[in-house]
PDB file of C-alpha atoms and ligand atoms in Angstrom:
ATOM      1  CA  MET A 461      -7.315  36.193   0.723  1.00 40.00           C
ATOM      2  CA  PRO A 462     -10.443  35.053  -0.742  1.00 47.00           C
ATOM      3  CA  GLU A 463     -10.946  36.078  -4.398  1.00 50.00           C
ATOM      4  CA  ALA A 464     -14.492  37.043  -3.611  1.00 60.00           C
ATOM      5  CA  SER A 465     -16.688  37.143  -0.707  1.00 66.00           C
ATOM      6  CA  LEU A 466     -20.226  36.006   0.206  1.00 73.00           C
ATOM      7  CA  ALA A 467     -22.539  38.999   0.951  1.00 76.00           C
ATOM      8  CA  THR A 468     -23.906  38.661   4.710  1.00 87.00           C
ATOM      9  CA  MET A 469     -26.612  40.827   6.002  1.00 93.00           C
ATOM     10  CA  PRO A 470     -27.299  43.752   3.831  1.00 97.00           C
ATOM     11  CA  ARG A 471     -27.038  47.362   5.499  1.00 97.00           C
ATOM     12  CA  HIS A 472     -29.661  48.769   3.066  1.00 98.00           C
ATOM     13  CA  VAL A 473     -32.278  47.134   1.193  1.00 98.00           C
ATOM     14  CA  ALA A 474     -34.693  48.863  -1.319  1.00 98.00           C
ATOM     15  CA  ILE A 475     -37.967  47.618  -2.557  1.00 99.00           C
ATOM     16  CA  ILE A 476     -39.797  48.329  -5.683  1.00 98.00           C
ATOM     17  CA  MET A 477     -43.436  47.391  -4.382  1.00 98.00           C
ATOM     18  CA  ASP A 478     -45.203  46.007  -7.441  1.00 98.00           C
ATOM     19  CA  GLY A 479     -48.191  44.103  -8.390  1.00 98.00           C
ATOM     20  CA  ASN A 480     -51.032  45.888  -6.104  1.00 98.00           C
ATOM     21  CA  GLY A 481     -53.397  46.070  -8.883  1.00 97.00           C
ATOM     22  CA  ARG A 482     -52.781  42.648 -10.094  1.00 98.00           C
ATOM     23  CA  TRP A 483     -53.472  41.171  -6.811  1.00 98.00           C
ATOM     24  CA  ALA A 484     -56.674  43.031  -6.551  1.00 98.00           C
ATOM     25  CA  ARG A 485     -57.730  41.876 -10.096  1.00 98.00           C
ATOM     26  CA  ALA A 486     -56.881  38.516  -9.240  1.00 98.00           C
ATOM     27  CA  ARG A 487     -59.576  38.599  -6.629  1.00 98.00           C
ATOM     28  CA  GLY A 488     -62.271  40.445  -8.650  1.00 98.00           C
ATOM     29  CA  LEU A 489     -61.496  43.417  -6.282  1.00 98.00           C
ATOM     30  CA  PRO A 490     -60.881  47.184  -7.225  1.00 97.00           C
ATOM     31  CA  ARG A 491     -57.378  48.271  -7.437  1.00 96.00           C
ATOM     32  CA  THR A 492     -57.640  50.414  -4.416  1.00 96.00           C
ATOM     33  CA  MET A 493     -57.850  47.274  -2.081  1.00 97.00           C
ATOM     34  CA  GLY A 494     -54.584  46.259  -3.502  1.00 98.00           C
ATOM     35  CA  HIS A 495     -53.016  49.185  -2.507  1.00 98.00           C
ATOM     36  CA  LYS A 496     -54.874  49.181   0.917  1.00 98.00           C
ATOM     37  CA  LYS A 497     -53.496  45.511   1.479  1.00 98.00           C
ATOM     38  CA  GLY A 498     -50.114  46.878   0.109  1.00 98.00           C
ATOM     39  CA  VAL A 499     -49.997  49.388   3.191  1.00 98.00           C
ATOM     40  CA  GLU A 500     -50.366  46.161   5.621  1.00 98.00           C
ATOM     41  CA  ALA A 501     -47.314  44.392   3.846  1.00 98.00           C
ATOM     42  CA  VAL A 502     -45.238  47.981   4.164  1.00 98.00           C
ATOM     43  CA  ARG A 503     -46.103  47.536   8.010  1.00 98.00           C
ATOM     44  CA  ASP A 504     -44.953  44.032   8.112  1.00 98.00           C
ATOM     45  CA  VAL A 505     -41.468  44.745   6.361  1.00 98.00           C
ATOM     46  CA  VAL A 506     -40.625  47.946   8.290  1.00 98.00           C
ATOM     47  CA  ARG A 507     -41.092  45.826  11.466  1.00 97.00           C
ATOM     48  CA  THR A 508     -39.163  42.785  10.215  1.00 98.00           C
ATOM     49  CA  ALA A 509     -36.241  45.104   8.898  1.00 98.00           C
ATOM     50  CA  GLY A 510     -36.211  46.643  12.280  1.00 97.00           C
ATOM     51  CA  ASP A 511     -36.276  43.263  14.095  1.00 96.00           C
ATOM     52  CA  ILE A 512     -33.359  41.865  12.174  1.00 96.00           C
ATOM     53  CA  GLY A 513     -31.102  44.916  12.190  1.00 95.00           C
ATOM     54  CA  ILE A 514     -31.196  46.265   8.840  1.00 97.00           C
ATOM     55  CA  ASP A 515     -30.026  49.847   9.044  1.00 98.00           C
ATOM     56  CA  TYR A 516     -31.721  51.387   5.978  1.00 98.00           C
ATOM     57  CA  LEU A 517     -34.903  50.445   4.193  1.00 98.00           C
ATOM     58  CA  THR A 518     -36.119  52.275   1.052  1.00 99.00           C
ATOM     59  CA  LEU A 519     -39.581  51.767  -0.115  1.00 98.00           C
ATOM     60  CA  PHE A 520     -40.706  53.081  -3.612  1.00 98.00           C
ATOM     61  CA  ALA A 521     -43.951  54.608  -2.736  1.00 97.00           C
ATOM     62  CA  PHE A 522     -44.712  56.870  -5.616  1.00 96.00           C
ATOM     63  CA  SER A 523     -42.780  57.567  -8.699  1.00 97.00           C
ATOM     64  CA  SER A 524     -42.794  60.871 -10.634  1.00 95.00           C
ATOM     65  CA  GLU A 525     -44.369  59.004 -13.641  1.00 95.00           C
ATOM     66  CA  ASN A 526     -47.144  57.733 -11.187  1.00 95.00           C
ATOM     67  CA  TRP A 527     -48.978  61.023 -11.822  1.00 95.00           C
ATOM     68  CA  ARG A 528     -50.135  59.716 -15.237  1.00 96.00           C
ATOM     69  CA  ARG A 529     -52.702  57.325 -13.621  1.00 96.00           C
ATOM     70  CA  PRO A 530     -56.099  58.164 -13.336  1.00 96.00           C
ATOM     71  CA  GLU A 531     -56.960  61.035 -10.937  1.00 96.00           C
ATOM     72  CA  ALA A 532     -58.992  58.636  -8.737  1.00 95.00           C
ATOM     73  CA  GLU A 533     -55.947  56.190  -7.939  1.00 96.00           C
ATOM     74  CA  VAL A 534     -53.558  59.012  -7.225  1.00 95.00           C
ATOM     75  CA  SER A 535     -55.725  60.295  -4.752  1.00 95.00           C
ATOM     76  CA  ASP A 536     -56.381  57.017  -3.365  1.00 95.00           C
ATOM     77  CA  LEU A 537     -52.273  56.564  -3.180  1.00 95.00           C
ATOM     78  CA  MET A 538     -52.015  60.098  -1.579  1.00 95.00           C
ATOM     79  CA  GLY A 539     -54.743  59.085   1.088  1.00 96.00           C
ATOM     80  CA  LEU A 540     -52.972  55.815   2.070  1.00 97.00           C
ATOM     81  CA  LEU A 541     -49.627  57.464   2.141  1.00 96.00           C
ATOM     82  CA  LYS A 542     -51.085  60.411   4.417  1.00 96.00           C
ATOM     83  CA  ALA A 543     -53.139  57.820   6.442  1.00 97.00           C
ATOM     84  CA  PHE A 544     -49.625  55.839   7.011  1.00 97.00           C
ATOM     85  CA  ILE A 545     -48.173  58.780   8.272  1.00 96.00           C
ATOM     86  CA  ARG A 546     -50.707  59.979  10.405  1.00 94.00           C
ATOM     87  CA  ARG A 547     -51.563  56.518  11.993  1.00 96.00           C
ATOM     88  CA  ASP A 548     -48.105  54.927  12.288  1.00 97.00           C
ATOM     89  CA  LEU A 549     -45.740  58.241  13.035  1.00 97.00           C
ATOM     90  CA  ALA A 550     -46.151  57.776  16.867  1.00 97.00           C
ATOM     91  CA  ASP A 551     -45.394  53.942  16.375  1.00 97.00           C
ATOM     92  CA  LEU A 552     -42.471  54.496  14.240  1.00 98.00           C
ATOM     93  CA  HIS A 553     -41.027  57.211  16.564  1.00 98.00           C
ATOM     94  CA  ARG A 554     -41.552  55.044  19.909  1.00 97.00           C
ATOM     95  CA  GLU A 555     -39.568  52.142  17.671  1.00 97.00           C
ATOM     96  CA  ASN A 556     -36.590  54.682  17.109  1.00 97.00           C
ATOM     97  CA  VAL A 557     -37.295  54.513  13.480  1.00 98.00           C
ATOM     98  CA  ARG A 558     -35.825  57.722  11.490  1.00 98.00           C
ATOM     99  CA  ILE A 559     -37.838  58.746   8.357  1.00 98.00           C
ATOM    100  CA  LYS A 560     -36.302  60.241   5.487  1.00 98.00           C
ATOM    101  CA  VAL A 561     -38.085  61.341   2.412  1.00 98.00           C
ATOM    102  CA  ILE A 562     -36.499  61.224  -1.299  1.00 98.00           C
ATOM    103  CA  GLY A 563     -38.006  62.657  -4.299  1.00 97.00           C
ATOM    104  CA  ASP A 564     -38.933  66.195  -5.985  1.00 97.00           C
ATOM    105  CA  ARG A 565     -40.506  68.299  -3.017  1.00 94.00           C
ATOM    106  CA  GLU A 566     -41.253  71.282  -5.345  1.00 92.00           C
ATOM    107  CA  ASN A 567     -44.962  71.957  -6.291  1.00 82.00           C
ATOM    108  CA  LEU A 568     -46.086  68.953  -3.966  1.00 87.00           C
ATOM    109  CA  ARG A 569     -49.588  69.248  -2.994  1.00 85.00           C
ATOM    110  CA  SER A 570     -50.002  71.508   0.209  1.00 88.00           C
ATOM    111  CA  ASP A 571     -51.685  68.520   1.924  1.00 90.00           C
ATOM    112  CA  ILE A 572     -48.623  66.117   1.633  1.00 93.00           C
ATOM    113  CA  LEU A 573     -45.605  68.119   1.990  1.00 94.00           C
ATOM    114  CA  PRO A 574     -46.188  69.592   5.608  1.00 95.00           C
ATOM    115  CA  LEU A 575     -46.834  65.462   6.661  1.00 95.00           C
ATOM    116  CA  LEU A 576     -43.458  64.382   5.040  1.00 96.00           C
ATOM    117  CA  LEU A 577     -41.539  67.172   6.717  1.00 96.00           C
ATOM    118  CA  GLU A 578     -43.254  66.639  10.300  1.00 97.00           C
ATOM    119  CA  ALA A 579     -42.457  62.833   9.867  1.00 98.00           C
ATOM    120  CA  GLU A 580     -38.806  63.756   8.881  1.00 98.00           C
ATOM    121  CA  GLU A 581     -38.473  66.483  11.769  1.00 98.00           C
ATOM    122  CA  THR A 582     -40.286  64.439  14.431  1.00 98.00           C
ATOM    123  CA  THR A 583     -37.817  61.352  13.886  1.00 98.00           C
ATOM    124  CA  ARG A 584     -34.756  63.133  12.812  1.00 98.00           C
ATOM    125  CA  ASN A 585     -32.572  61.952  15.872  1.00 98.00           C
ATOM    126  CA  ASN A 586     -33.677  58.451  15.993  1.00 98.00           C
ATOM    127  CA  THR A 587     -31.068  55.809  15.691  1.00 97.00           C
ATOM    128  CA  ALA A 588     -32.713  52.527  14.694  1.00 97.00           C
ATOM    129  CA  LEU A 589     -33.903  51.684  11.370  1.00 98.00           C
ATOM    130  CA  THR A 590     -33.738  54.381   8.617  1.00 98.00           C
ATOM    131  CA  LEU A 591     -37.017  54.198   6.644  1.00 98.00           C
ATOM    132  CA  VAL A 592     -36.443  56.057   3.356  1.00 98.00           C
ATOM    133  CA  ILE A 593     -39.703  56.870   1.642  1.00 98.00           C
ATOM    134  CA  ALA A 594     -39.370  57.250  -2.236  1.00 98.00           C
ATOM    135  CA  PHE A 595     -42.123  59.808  -3.110  1.00 97.00           C
ATOM    136  CA  ASN A 596     -42.547  61.822  -6.119  1.00 96.00           C
ATOM    137  CA  TYR A 597     -39.313  60.020  -7.046  1.00 98.00           C
ATOM    138  CA  GLY A 598     -37.631  59.245 -10.342  1.00 98.00           C
ATOM    139  CA  SER A 599     -33.727  58.543 -10.548  1.00 98.00           C
ATOM    140  CA  ARG A 600     -33.213  60.693 -13.906  1.00 98.00           C
ATOM    141  CA  ASP A 601     -35.135  63.592 -12.371  1.00 97.00           C
ATOM    142  CA  GLU A 602     -32.938  63.269  -9.008  1.00 98.00           C
ATOM    143  CA  MET A 603     -29.815  63.198 -11.173  1.00 98.00           C
ATOM    144  CA  ALA A 604     -31.101  66.230 -13.199  1.00 98.00           C
ATOM    145  CA  ARG A 605     -31.727  68.287 -10.165  1.00 98.00           C
ATOM    146  CA  ALA A 606     -28.181  67.032  -8.844  1.00 98.00           C
ATOM    147  CA  MET A 607     -26.621  68.418 -12.064  1.00 98.00           C
ATOM    148  CA  GLN A 608     -28.589  71.504 -11.821  1.00 98.00           C
ATOM    149  CA  LYS A 609     -27.107  72.256  -8.320  1.00 98.00           C
ATOM    150  CA  ILE A 610     -23.621  71.403  -9.378  1.00 98.00           C
ATOM    151  CA  ALA A 611     -23.870  73.645 -12.550  1.00 98.00           C
ATOM    152  CA  SER A 612     -25.044  76.605 -10.439  1.00 98.00           C
ATOM    153  CA  LYS A 613     -21.759  76.176  -8.291  1.00 98.00           C
ATOM    154  CA  VAL A 614     -19.458  76.079 -11.440  1.00 98.00           C
ATOM    155  CA  ARG A 615     -21.237  79.050 -12.909  1.00 98.00           C
ATOM    156  CA  ALA A 616     -20.828  80.716  -9.432  1.00 98.00           C
ATOM    157  CA  GLY A 617     -16.934  79.965  -9.576  1.00 98.00           C
ATOM    158  CA  LEU A 618     -17.306  77.917  -6.339  1.00 98.00           C
ATOM    159  CA  ILE A 619     -16.160  74.591  -8.041  1.00 97.00           C
ATOM    160  CA  GLU A 620     -13.981  73.796 -11.015  1.00 98.00           C
ATOM    161  CA  PRO A 621     -15.468  71.350 -13.630  1.00 97.00           C
ATOM    162  CA  GLN A 622     -12.604  69.064 -12.737  1.00 97.00           C
ATOM    163  CA  ALA A 623     -13.749  68.662  -9.133  1.00 98.00           C
ATOM    164  CA  ILE A 624     -16.956  67.007 -10.393  1.00 98.00           C
ATOM    165  CA  THR A 625     -16.370  63.237  -9.134  1.00 98.00           C
ATOM    166  CA  PRO A 626     -18.509  60.507  -8.208  1.00 98.00           C
ATOM    167  CA  GLU A 627     -18.512  61.649  -4.617  1.00 98.00           C
ATOM    168  CA  LEU A 628     -19.371  65.206  -5.515  1.00 98.00           C
ATOM    169  CA  ILE A 629     -22.449  63.476  -7.470  1.00 98.00           C
ATOM    170  CA  ASP A 630     -23.115  61.551  -4.495  1.00 98.00           C
ATOM    171  CA  ALA A 631     -23.303  64.529  -2.290  1.00 98.00           C
ATOM    172  CA  HIS A 632     -25.601  66.408  -4.490  1.00 98.00           C
ATOM    173  CA  LEU A 633     -28.325  63.482  -4.720  1.00 98.00           C
ATOM    174  CA  ASP A 634     -31.392  63.163  -2.579  1.00 98.00           C
ATOM    175  CA  THR A 635     -29.708  60.017  -1.183  1.00 98.00           C
ATOM    176  CA  VAL A 636     -26.771  62.254   0.432  1.00 98.00           C
ATOM    177  CA  GLY A 637     -25.660  60.273   3.548  1.00 98.00           C
ATOM    178  CA  ILE A 638     -27.560  57.194   2.802  1.00 98.00           C
ATOM    179  CA  PRO A 639     -25.129  54.309   1.840  1.00 98.00           C
ATOM    180  CA  ASP A 640     -25.845  52.489  -1.663  1.00 98.00           C
ATOM    181  CA  PRO A 641     -28.409  49.748  -1.378  1.00 98.00           C
ATOM    182  CA  ASP A 642     -26.767  46.427  -1.119  1.00 98.00           C
ATOM    183  CA  LEU A 643     -30.014  44.549  -2.101  1.00 98.00           C
ATOM    184  CA  ILE A 644     -32.811  45.816  -4.298  1.00 98.00           C
ATOM    185  CA  ILE A 645     -35.803  43.835  -4.494  1.00 98.00           C
ATOM    186  CA  ARG A 646     -38.928  43.741  -6.810  1.00 98.00           C
ATOM    187  CA  THR A 647     -42.014  41.737  -6.520  1.00 98.00           C
ATOM    188  CA  SER A 648     -44.472  40.632  -9.009  1.00 98.00           C
ATOM    189  CA  GLY A 649     -42.391  39.118 -11.520  1.00 98.00           C
ATOM    190  CA  GLU A 650     -41.153  42.324 -13.260  1.00 98.00           C
ATOM    191  CA  GLU A 651     -37.506  42.387 -13.563  1.00 98.00           C
ATOM    192  CA  ARG A 652     -36.628  45.926 -14.182  1.00 98.00           C
ATOM    193  CA  LEU A 653     -35.492  48.906 -11.799  1.00 98.00           C
ATOM    194  CA  SER A 654     -38.236  51.717 -13.670  1.00 98.00           C
ATOM    195  CA  ASN A 655     -36.004  54.666 -12.895  1.00 98.00           C
ATOM    196  CA  PHE A 656     -35.502  53.832  -9.221  1.00 98.00           C
ATOM    197  CA  LEU A 657     -31.977  54.425  -7.530  1.00 98.00           C
ATOM    198  CA  LEU A 658     -30.074  53.983 -11.055  1.00 98.00           C
ATOM    199  CA  TRP A 659     -26.942  55.809  -9.911  1.00 98.00           C
ATOM    200  CA  GLN A 660     -27.102  53.900  -6.520  1.00 98.00           C
ATOM    201  CA  ALA A 661     -27.659  50.635  -7.727  1.00 98.00           C
ATOM    202  CA  ALA A 662     -24.150  50.343  -9.542  1.00 98.00           C
ATOM    203  CA  TYR A 663     -23.241  47.297  -7.608  1.00 97.00           C
ATOM    204  CA  SER A 664     -26.668  46.227  -5.762  1.00 98.00           C
ATOM    205  CA  GLU A 665     -27.754  42.813  -5.825  1.00 97.00           C
ATOM    206  CA  LEU A 666     -31.144  42.333  -7.686  1.00 98.00           C
ATOM    207  CA  VAL A 667     -33.549  39.984  -6.350  1.00 98.00           C
ATOM    208  CA  PHE A 668     -36.990  39.701  -8.205  1.00 98.00           C
ATOM    209  CA  VAL A 669     -39.947  37.520  -6.591  1.00 98.00           C
ATOM    210  CA  PRO A 670     -43.123  36.481  -8.239  1.00 98.00           C
ATOM    211  CA  GLU A 671     -45.316  37.413  -5.426  1.00 98.00           C
ATOM    212  CA  PHE A 672     -47.298  40.626  -5.775  1.00 98.00           C
ATOM    213  CA  TRP A 673     -46.461  42.966  -3.226  1.00 98.00           C
ATOM    214  CA  PRO A 674     -49.649  42.624  -0.839  1.00 98.00           C
ATOM    215  CA  ASP A 675     -48.374  38.910  -0.450  1.00 98.00           C
ATOM    216  CA  PHE A 676     -44.887  40.169   0.593  1.00 98.00           C
ATOM    217  CA  ASN A 677     -44.331  39.261   4.007  1.00 98.00           C
ATOM    218  CA  ARG A 678     -41.895  38.509   6.803  1.00 98.00           C
ATOM    219  CA  ASP A 679     -41.126  35.221   5.665  1.00 98.00           C
ATOM    220  CA  LEU A 680     -40.636  36.308   2.146  1.00 98.00           C
ATOM    221  CA  PHE A 681     -38.521  38.952   3.143  1.00 98.00           C
ATOM    222  CA  LEU A 682     -36.363  36.604   5.252  1.00 97.00           C
ATOM    223  CA  SER A 683     -36.040  34.432   2.156  1.00 97.00           C
ATOM    224  CA  THR A 684     -34.880  37.243  -0.216  1.00 98.00           C
ATOM    225  CA  ILE A 685     -32.296  38.151   2.397  1.00 96.00           C
ATOM    226  CA  GLU A 686     -31.064  34.189   2.470  1.00 95.00           C
ATOM    227  CA  THR A 687     -30.902  34.495  -1.497  1.00 96.00           C
ATOM    228  CA  TYR A 688     -28.988  37.893  -1.215  1.00 96.00           C
ATOM    229  CA  ALA A 689     -26.455  35.994   1.493  1.00 94.00           C
ATOM    230  CA  GLY A 690     -25.640  33.398  -1.067  1.00 92.00           C
ATOM    231  CA  ARG A 691     -24.577  35.852  -3.618  1.00 92.00           C
ATOM    232  CA  GLU A 692     -21.006  36.479  -4.400  1.00 86.00           C
ATOM    233  CA  ARG A 693     -19.920  40.238  -4.186  1.00 85.00           C
ATOM    234  CA  ARG A 694     -16.844  41.546  -6.321  1.00 86.00           C
ATOM    235  CA  PHE A 695     -17.656  45.361  -6.828  1.00 88.00           C
ATOM    236  CA  GLY A 696     -15.896  44.919 -10.218  1.00 86.00           C
ATOM    237  CA  GLY A 697     -12.672  43.493  -8.793  1.00 86.00           C
ATOM    238  CA  LEU A 698     -11.497  40.126  -7.753  1.00 79.00           C
ATOM    239  CA  THR A 699     -11.969  40.703  -4.072  1.00 68.00           C
ATOM    240  CA  ALA A 700     -14.808  41.648  -2.121  1.00 64.00           C
ATOM    241  CA  LYS A 701     -14.347  45.230  -1.298  1.00 54.00           C
ATOM    242  CA  PRO A 702     -12.876  48.079  -3.482  1.00 42.00           C
ATOM    243  CA  ALA A 703     -10.484  48.594  -0.717  1.00 36.00           C
ATOM    244  CA  LEU A 704      -8.824  45.273  -1.286  1.00 34.00           C
ATOM    245  CA  MET A 705      -8.491  45.791  -5.118  1.00 33.00           C
ATOM    246  CA  GLY A 706      -4.849  45.612  -6.283  1.00 33.00           C
ATOM    247  CA  GLN A 707      -3.671  44.178  -2.907  1.00 30.00           C
TER     248      GLN A 707
HETATM  249  C1  FPP B1800     -47.426  49.143  -7.518  1.00 58.60           C
HETATM  250  O1  FPP B1800     -48.507  48.406  -7.584  1.00 58.60           O
HETATM  251  C2  FPP B1800     -47.448  50.015  -6.114  1.00 58.60           C
HETATM  252  C3  FPP B1800     -47.590  51.250  -6.316  1.00 58.60           C
HETATM  253  C4  FPP B1800     -47.499  52.165  -7.625  1.00 58.60           C
HETATM  254  C5  FPP B1800     -47.578  52.023  -5.112  1.00 58.60           C
HETATM  255  C6  FPP B1800     -47.173  51.589  -3.563  1.00 58.60           C
HETATM  256  C7  FPP B1800     -47.948  51.998  -2.766  1.00 58.60           C
HETATM  257  C8  FPP B1800     -48.347  51.515  -1.516  1.00 58.60           C
HETATM  258  C9  FPP B1800     -47.968  50.095  -1.178  1.00 58.60           C
HETATM  259  C10 FPP B1800     -49.107  52.266  -0.575  1.00 58.60           C
HETATM  260  C11 FPP B1800     -48.583  53.504   0.165  1.00 58.60           C
HETATM  261  C12 FPP B1800     -47.058  53.533   0.491  1.00 58.60           C
HETATM  262  C13 FPP B1800     -46.585  53.857   1.996  1.00 58.60           C
HETATM  263  C14 FPP B1800     -45.164  53.664   1.886  1.00 58.60           C
HETATM  264  C15 FPP B1800     -47.334  53.591   3.200  1.00 58.60           C
HETATM  265  P1  FPP B1800     -49.035  48.626  -9.050  1.00 58.60           P
HETATM  266  O2  FPP B1800     -50.369  49.680  -8.791  1.00 58.60           O
HETATM  267  O3  FPP B1800     -48.290  49.087 -10.075  1.00 58.60           O
HETATM  268  O4  FPP B1800     -49.688  47.134  -9.578  1.00 58.60           O
HETATM  269  P2  FPP B1800     -49.747  46.752 -10.966  1.00 58.60           P
HETATM  270  O5  FPP B1800     -48.524  46.773 -11.668  1.00 58.60           O
HETATM  271  O6  FPP B1800     -50.336  44.983 -10.424  1.00 58.60           O
HETATM  272  O7  FPP B1800     -50.881  47.380 -11.526  1.00 58.60           O
END
């Protein structure tokens, strides 16, 4: 039995799409142009993920901290997300893509929540790629909301504190039912997770690429997958899968 095995195709890829602002600044353009170009990169990557048979693609579209940006930029980003769903939903549905949204849905603006719900509802039975959109998402916030749900169940006497296991916590996160990401990519040369999928990233391979998000395309995506495929995955043991540990 091999001591570790090389990763092959990732089942779940998650992406921190960073560098829209710097891409625009480098060209003397307003930041909003960077975000606009970023949406084109989103389309390219979603198509590629579907073509190569990735099961789950998670995109960090808007963090719970992004509300701190100037109002005009927040409004631009909202506008782009709304336009993406309005314009692309029919195509994605036709391509059998299932959309899921993670993040806090409380107090979301009334012009965005119904669109997100419609996207989920329309595509819920699709069976090709699952596109997970992280919107108003922060990992610590997600974990705090999960703890609140679990604590309420303990207080109501529905579960014992000893029943709180990693699996039970998984079942109360926004990502319930979605496998942990095998590969997390961040563009723009920054090398940190920035409150993205902290719990789920326990054994993810991380690949950081220097290109700004608007320049991320099919070829770059395929080359990050090649990098991933060359990595050895041990999941804390000597063998490739937890199931083989101790054998
Ligand atoms: C980071 O660039 C990017 C974002 C904060 C948002 C990403 C959003 C999109 C690509 C558009 C909408 C999304 C979808 C799914 C249609 P930055 O502004 O932080 O860049 P900087 O670090 O160079 O300033």
